[in-house]
XYZ file of N, CA and C in Angstrom:
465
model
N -2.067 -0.187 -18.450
C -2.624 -1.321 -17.744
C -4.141 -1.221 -17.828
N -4.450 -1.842 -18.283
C -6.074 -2.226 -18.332
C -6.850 -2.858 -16.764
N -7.867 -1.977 -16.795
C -8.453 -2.462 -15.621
C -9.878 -3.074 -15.575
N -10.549 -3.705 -15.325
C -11.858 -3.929 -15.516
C -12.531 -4.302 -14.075
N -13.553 -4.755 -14.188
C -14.459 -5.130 -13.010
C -13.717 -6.535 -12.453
N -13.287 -6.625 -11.595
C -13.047 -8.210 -10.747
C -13.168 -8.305 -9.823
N -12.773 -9.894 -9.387
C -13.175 -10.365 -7.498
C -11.732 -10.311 -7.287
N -11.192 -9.906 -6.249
C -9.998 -10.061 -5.629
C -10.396 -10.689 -4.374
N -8.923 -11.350 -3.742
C -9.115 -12.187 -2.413
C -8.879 -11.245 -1.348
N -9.481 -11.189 -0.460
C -8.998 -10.194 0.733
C -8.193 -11.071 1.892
N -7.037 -10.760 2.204
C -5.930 -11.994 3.316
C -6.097 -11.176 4.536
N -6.971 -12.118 5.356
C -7.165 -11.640 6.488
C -6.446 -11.760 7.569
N -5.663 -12.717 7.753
C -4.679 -13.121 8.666
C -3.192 -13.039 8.252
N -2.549 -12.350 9.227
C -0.883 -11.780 8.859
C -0.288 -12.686 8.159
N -0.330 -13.771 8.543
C 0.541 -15.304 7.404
C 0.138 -15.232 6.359
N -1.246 -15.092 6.238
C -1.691 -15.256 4.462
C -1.879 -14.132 4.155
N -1.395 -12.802 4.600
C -1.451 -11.696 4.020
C 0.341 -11.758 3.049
N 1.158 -11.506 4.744
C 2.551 -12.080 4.525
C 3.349 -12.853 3.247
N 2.123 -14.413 3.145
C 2.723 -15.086 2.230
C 2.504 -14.726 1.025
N 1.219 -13.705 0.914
C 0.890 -12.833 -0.539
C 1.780 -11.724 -1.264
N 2.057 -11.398 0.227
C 3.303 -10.262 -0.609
C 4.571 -11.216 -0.544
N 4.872 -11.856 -0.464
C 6.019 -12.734 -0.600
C 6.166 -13.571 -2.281
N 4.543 -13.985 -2.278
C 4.540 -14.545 -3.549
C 4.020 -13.445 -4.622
N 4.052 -12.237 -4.466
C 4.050 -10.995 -5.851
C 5.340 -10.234 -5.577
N 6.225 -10.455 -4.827
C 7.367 -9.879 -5.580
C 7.917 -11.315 -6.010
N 8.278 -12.245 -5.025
C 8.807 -13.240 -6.359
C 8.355 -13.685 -7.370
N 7.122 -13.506 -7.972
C 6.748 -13.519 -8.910
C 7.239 -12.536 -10.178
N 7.698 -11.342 -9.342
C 8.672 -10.273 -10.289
C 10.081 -10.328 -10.253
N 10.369 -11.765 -10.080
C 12.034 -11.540 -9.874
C 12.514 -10.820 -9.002
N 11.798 -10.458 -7.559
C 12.908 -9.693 -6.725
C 12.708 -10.756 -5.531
N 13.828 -10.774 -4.752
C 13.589 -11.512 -3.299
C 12.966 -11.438 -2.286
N 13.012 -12.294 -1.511
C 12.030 -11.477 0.146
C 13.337 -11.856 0.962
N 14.101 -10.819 1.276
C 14.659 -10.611 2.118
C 14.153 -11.198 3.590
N 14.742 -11.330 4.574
C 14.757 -11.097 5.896
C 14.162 -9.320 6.192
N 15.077 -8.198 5.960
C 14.555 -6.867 6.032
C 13.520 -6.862 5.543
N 13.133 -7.018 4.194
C 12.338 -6.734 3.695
C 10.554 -7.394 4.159
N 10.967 -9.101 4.511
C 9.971 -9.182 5.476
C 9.603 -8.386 6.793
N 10.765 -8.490 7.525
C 9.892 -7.523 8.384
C 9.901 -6.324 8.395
N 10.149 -5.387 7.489
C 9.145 -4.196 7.140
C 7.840 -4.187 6.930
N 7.657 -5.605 6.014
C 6.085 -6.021 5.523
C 5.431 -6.200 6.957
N 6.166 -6.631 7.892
C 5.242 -7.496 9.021
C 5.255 -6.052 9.687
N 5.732 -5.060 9.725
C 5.898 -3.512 10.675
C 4.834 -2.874 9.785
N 4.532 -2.780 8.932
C 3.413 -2.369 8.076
C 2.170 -2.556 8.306
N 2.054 -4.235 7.998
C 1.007 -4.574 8.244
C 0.361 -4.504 9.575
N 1.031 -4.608 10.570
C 1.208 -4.487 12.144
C 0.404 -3.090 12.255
N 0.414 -2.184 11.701
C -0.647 -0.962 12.021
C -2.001 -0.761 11.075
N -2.866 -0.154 12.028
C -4.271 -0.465 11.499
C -4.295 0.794 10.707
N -3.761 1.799 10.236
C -3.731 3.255 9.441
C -2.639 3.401 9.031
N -2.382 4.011 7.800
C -1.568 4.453 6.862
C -0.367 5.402 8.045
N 1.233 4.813 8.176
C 2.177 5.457 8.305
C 2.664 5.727 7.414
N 4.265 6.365 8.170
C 5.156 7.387 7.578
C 6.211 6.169 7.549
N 7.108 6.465 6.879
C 8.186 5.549 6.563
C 8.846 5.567 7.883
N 9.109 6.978 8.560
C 9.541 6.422 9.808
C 9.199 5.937 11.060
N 7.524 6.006 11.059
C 7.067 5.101 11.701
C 7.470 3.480 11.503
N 7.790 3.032 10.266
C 7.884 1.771 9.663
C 9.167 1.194 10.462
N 10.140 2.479 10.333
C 11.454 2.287 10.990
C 11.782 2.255 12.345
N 11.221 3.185 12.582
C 11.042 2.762 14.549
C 10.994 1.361 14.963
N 9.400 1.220 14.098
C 8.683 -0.386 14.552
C 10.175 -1.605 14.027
N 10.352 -1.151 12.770
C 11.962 -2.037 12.510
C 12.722 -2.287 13.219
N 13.050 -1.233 13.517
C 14.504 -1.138 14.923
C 14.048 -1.473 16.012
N 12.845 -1.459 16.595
C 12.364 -2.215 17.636
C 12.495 -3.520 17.854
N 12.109 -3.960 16.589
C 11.606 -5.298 16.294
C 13.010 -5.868 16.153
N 13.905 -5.483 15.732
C 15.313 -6.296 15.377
C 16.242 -5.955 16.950
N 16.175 -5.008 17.327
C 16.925 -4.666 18.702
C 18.320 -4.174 18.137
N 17.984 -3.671 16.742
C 19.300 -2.395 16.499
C 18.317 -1.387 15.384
N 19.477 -0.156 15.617
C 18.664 0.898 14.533
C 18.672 0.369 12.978
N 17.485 0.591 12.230
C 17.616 0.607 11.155
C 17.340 1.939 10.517
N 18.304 1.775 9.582
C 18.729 3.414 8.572
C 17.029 3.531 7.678
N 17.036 5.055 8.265
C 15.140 4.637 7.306
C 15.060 4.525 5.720
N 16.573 5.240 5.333
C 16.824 5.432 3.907
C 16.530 3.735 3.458
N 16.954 2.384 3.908
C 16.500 1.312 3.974
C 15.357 1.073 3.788
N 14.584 1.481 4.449
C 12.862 1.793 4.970
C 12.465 2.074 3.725
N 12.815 3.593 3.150
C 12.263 3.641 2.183
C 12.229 3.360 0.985
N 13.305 2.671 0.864
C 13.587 2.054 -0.768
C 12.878 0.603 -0.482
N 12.559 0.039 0.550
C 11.328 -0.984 0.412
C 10.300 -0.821 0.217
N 9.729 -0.243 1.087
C 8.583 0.906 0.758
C 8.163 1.220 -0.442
N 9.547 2.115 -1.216
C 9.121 2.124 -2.549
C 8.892 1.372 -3.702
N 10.114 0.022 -3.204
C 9.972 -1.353 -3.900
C 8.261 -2.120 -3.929
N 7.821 -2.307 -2.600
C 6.602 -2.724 -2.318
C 5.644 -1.817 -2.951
N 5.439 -0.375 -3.386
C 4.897 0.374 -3.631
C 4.398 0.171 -5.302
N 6.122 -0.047 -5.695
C 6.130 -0.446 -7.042
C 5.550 -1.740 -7.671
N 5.170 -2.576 -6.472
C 5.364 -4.143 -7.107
C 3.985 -4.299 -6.618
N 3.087 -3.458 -5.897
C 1.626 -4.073 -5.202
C 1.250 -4.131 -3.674
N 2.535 -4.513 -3.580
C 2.275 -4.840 -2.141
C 2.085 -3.980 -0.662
N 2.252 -2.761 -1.555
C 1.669 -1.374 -0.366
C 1.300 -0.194 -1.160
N 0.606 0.449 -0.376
C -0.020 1.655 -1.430
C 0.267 2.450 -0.548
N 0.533 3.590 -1.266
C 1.026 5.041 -0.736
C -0.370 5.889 -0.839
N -0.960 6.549 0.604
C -1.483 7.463 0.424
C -1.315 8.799 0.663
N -0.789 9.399 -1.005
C -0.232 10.473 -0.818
C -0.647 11.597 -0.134
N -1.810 11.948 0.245
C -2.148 13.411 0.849
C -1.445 13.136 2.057
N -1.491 12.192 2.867
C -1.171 12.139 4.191
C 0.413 11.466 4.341
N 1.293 11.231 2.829
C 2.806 11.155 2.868
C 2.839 9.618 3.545
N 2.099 8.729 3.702
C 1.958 7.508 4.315
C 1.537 6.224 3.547
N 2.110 4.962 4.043
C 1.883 3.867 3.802
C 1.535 3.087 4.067
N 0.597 2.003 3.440
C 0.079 0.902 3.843
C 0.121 -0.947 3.371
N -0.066 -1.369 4.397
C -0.408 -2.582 3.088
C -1.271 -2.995 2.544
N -0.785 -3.502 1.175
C -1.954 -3.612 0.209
C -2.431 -5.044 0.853
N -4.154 -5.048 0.731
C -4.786 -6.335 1.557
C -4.977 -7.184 0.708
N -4.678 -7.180 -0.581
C -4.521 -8.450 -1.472
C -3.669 -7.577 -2.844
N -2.155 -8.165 -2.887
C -1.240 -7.350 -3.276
C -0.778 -8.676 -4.582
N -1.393 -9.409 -4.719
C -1.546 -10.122 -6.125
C -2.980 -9.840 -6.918
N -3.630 -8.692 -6.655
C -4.607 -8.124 -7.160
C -4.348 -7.153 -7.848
N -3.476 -6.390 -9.278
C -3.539 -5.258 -9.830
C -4.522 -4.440 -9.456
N -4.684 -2.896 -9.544
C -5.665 -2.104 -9.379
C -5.624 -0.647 -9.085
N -6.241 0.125 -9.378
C -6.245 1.450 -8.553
C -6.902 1.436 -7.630
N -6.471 1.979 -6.352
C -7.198 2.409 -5.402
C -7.687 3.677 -5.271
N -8.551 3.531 -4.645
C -9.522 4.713 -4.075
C -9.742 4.710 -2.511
N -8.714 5.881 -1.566
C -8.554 5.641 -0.322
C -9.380 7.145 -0.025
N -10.656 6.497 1.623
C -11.154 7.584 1.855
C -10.392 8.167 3.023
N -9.475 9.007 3.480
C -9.152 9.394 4.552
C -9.288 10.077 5.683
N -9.596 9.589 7.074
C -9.985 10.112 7.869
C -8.997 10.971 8.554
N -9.813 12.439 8.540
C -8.950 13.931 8.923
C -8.974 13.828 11.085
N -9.838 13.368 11.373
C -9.594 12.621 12.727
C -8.514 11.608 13.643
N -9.399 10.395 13.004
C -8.107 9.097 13.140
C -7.193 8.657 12.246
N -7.190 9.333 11.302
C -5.936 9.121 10.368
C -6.120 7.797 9.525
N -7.317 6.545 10.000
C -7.328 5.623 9.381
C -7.730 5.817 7.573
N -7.518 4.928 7.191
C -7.944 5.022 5.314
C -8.788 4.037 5.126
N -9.958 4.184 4.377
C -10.744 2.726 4.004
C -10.090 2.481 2.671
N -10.250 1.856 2.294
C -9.813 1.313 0.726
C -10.923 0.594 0.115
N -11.017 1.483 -0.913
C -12.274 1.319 -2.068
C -11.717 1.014 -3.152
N -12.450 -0.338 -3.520
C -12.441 -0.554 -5.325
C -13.356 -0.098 -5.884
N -13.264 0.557 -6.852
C -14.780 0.984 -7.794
C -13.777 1.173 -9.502
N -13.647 0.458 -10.058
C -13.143 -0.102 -11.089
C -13.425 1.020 -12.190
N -14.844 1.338 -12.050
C -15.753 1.891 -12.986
C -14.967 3.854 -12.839
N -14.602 4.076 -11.671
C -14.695 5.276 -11.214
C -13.103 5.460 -11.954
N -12.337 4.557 -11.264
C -11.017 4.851 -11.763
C -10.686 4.526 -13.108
N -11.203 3.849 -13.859
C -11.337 3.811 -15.535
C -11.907 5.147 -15.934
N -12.859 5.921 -15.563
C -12.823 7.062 -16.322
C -12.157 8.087 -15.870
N -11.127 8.335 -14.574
C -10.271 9.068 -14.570
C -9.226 8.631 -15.686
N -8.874 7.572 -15.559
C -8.165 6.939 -17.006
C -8.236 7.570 -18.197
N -9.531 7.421 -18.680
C -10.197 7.631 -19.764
C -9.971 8.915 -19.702
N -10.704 9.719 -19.081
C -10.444 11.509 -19.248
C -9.260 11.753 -19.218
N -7.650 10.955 -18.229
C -7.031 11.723 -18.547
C -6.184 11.442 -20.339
N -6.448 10.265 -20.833
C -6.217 9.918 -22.109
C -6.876 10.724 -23.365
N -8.116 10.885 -22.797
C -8.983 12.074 -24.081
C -8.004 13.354 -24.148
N -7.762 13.720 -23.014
C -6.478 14.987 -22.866
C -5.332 14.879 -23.485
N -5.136 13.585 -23.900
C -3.518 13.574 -24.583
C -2.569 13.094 -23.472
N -2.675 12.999 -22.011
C -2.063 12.034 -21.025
C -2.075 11.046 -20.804
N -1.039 10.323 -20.283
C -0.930 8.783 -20.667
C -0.836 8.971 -18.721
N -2.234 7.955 -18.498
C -1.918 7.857 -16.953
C -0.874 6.849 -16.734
N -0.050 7.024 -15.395
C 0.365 5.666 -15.117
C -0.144 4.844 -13.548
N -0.277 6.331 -12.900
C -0.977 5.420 -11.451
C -2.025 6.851 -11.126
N -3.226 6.635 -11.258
C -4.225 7.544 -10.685
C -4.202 7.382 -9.472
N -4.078 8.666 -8.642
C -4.072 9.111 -6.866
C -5.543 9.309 -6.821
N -6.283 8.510 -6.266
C -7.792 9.160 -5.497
C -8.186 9.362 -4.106
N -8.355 10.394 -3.819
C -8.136 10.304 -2.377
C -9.162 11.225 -1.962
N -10.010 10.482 -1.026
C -11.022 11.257 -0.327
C -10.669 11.962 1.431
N -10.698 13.222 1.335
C -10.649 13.630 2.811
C -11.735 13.787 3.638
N -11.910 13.040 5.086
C -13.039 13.655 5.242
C -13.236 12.853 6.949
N -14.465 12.640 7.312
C -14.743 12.129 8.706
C -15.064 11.000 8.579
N -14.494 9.450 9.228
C -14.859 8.191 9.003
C -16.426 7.799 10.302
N -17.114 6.892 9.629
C -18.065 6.515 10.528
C -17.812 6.944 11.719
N -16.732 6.055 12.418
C -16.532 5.912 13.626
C -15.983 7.653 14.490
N -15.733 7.918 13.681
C -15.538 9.599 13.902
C -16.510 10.417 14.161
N -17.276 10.285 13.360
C -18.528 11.178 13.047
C -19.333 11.383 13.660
């Protein structure tokens, strides 16, 4: 996947975040469920990167029966796969992506405090992890960047 410098839209409000991930998986041939929406809406609903079973709690809350997290996470991973949430792996947690009809690598800084993640584009940065790891003879498919450390509001 080729990446270059672009403008992406940022969806600031849950409906037009909502209707974004709605319109990039059907755009890939998969459905939007009922479940599968409101996982998106239990996602988006927190301001920092959870755990899948945080996702599921908020699920089973939200519906007024348990949901199986194994459920949880094969959306999760679906959304993961398709744009519409990014996994930040050091901390085993998920988020939603804030404009998930935008291809891209991310670059998440994570706060070792509040647990929140900023999310950075820098196009330039993650093309030459690309690049270096291709000079090596590796074929990237999703570069992990992940900064640990103290956010403003922490600090």
């Amino acid at each position: 996947m080729a990446h270059t410098a672009h403008v992406h839209g940022q969806h600031y409000s849950r409906a037009d975040l909502a209707a974004a991930a709605r319109n990039r998986l059907v755009s890939v041939g998969e459905q939007w469920t009922p479940l599968r929406s409101t996982v998106f809406q239990a996602l988006a609903d927190f301001d920092r990167p959870v755990s899948a079973y945080d996702v599921t709690d908020a699920v089973s809350a939200a519906s007024g029966r348990r949901i199986a997290a194994n459920s949880v996470y094969r959306i999760l991973d679906l959304f993961v796969a398709n744009n519409v949430a990014s996994r930040v792996e050091s901390a085993n947690a998920f988020i939603a992506n804030a404009h998930p009809d935008c291809p891209h690598d991310c670059i998440f800084l994570v706060c070792d405090r509040c647990g929140r993640a900023t999310h950075v584009d820098d196009d330039r940065i993650t093309g030459d992890v690309r690049s270096a790891a291709m000079a090596a003879g590796f074929t990237p498919v999703r570069p992990v960047i992940e900064v640990r450390g103290i956010c403003a509001n922490c600090a």
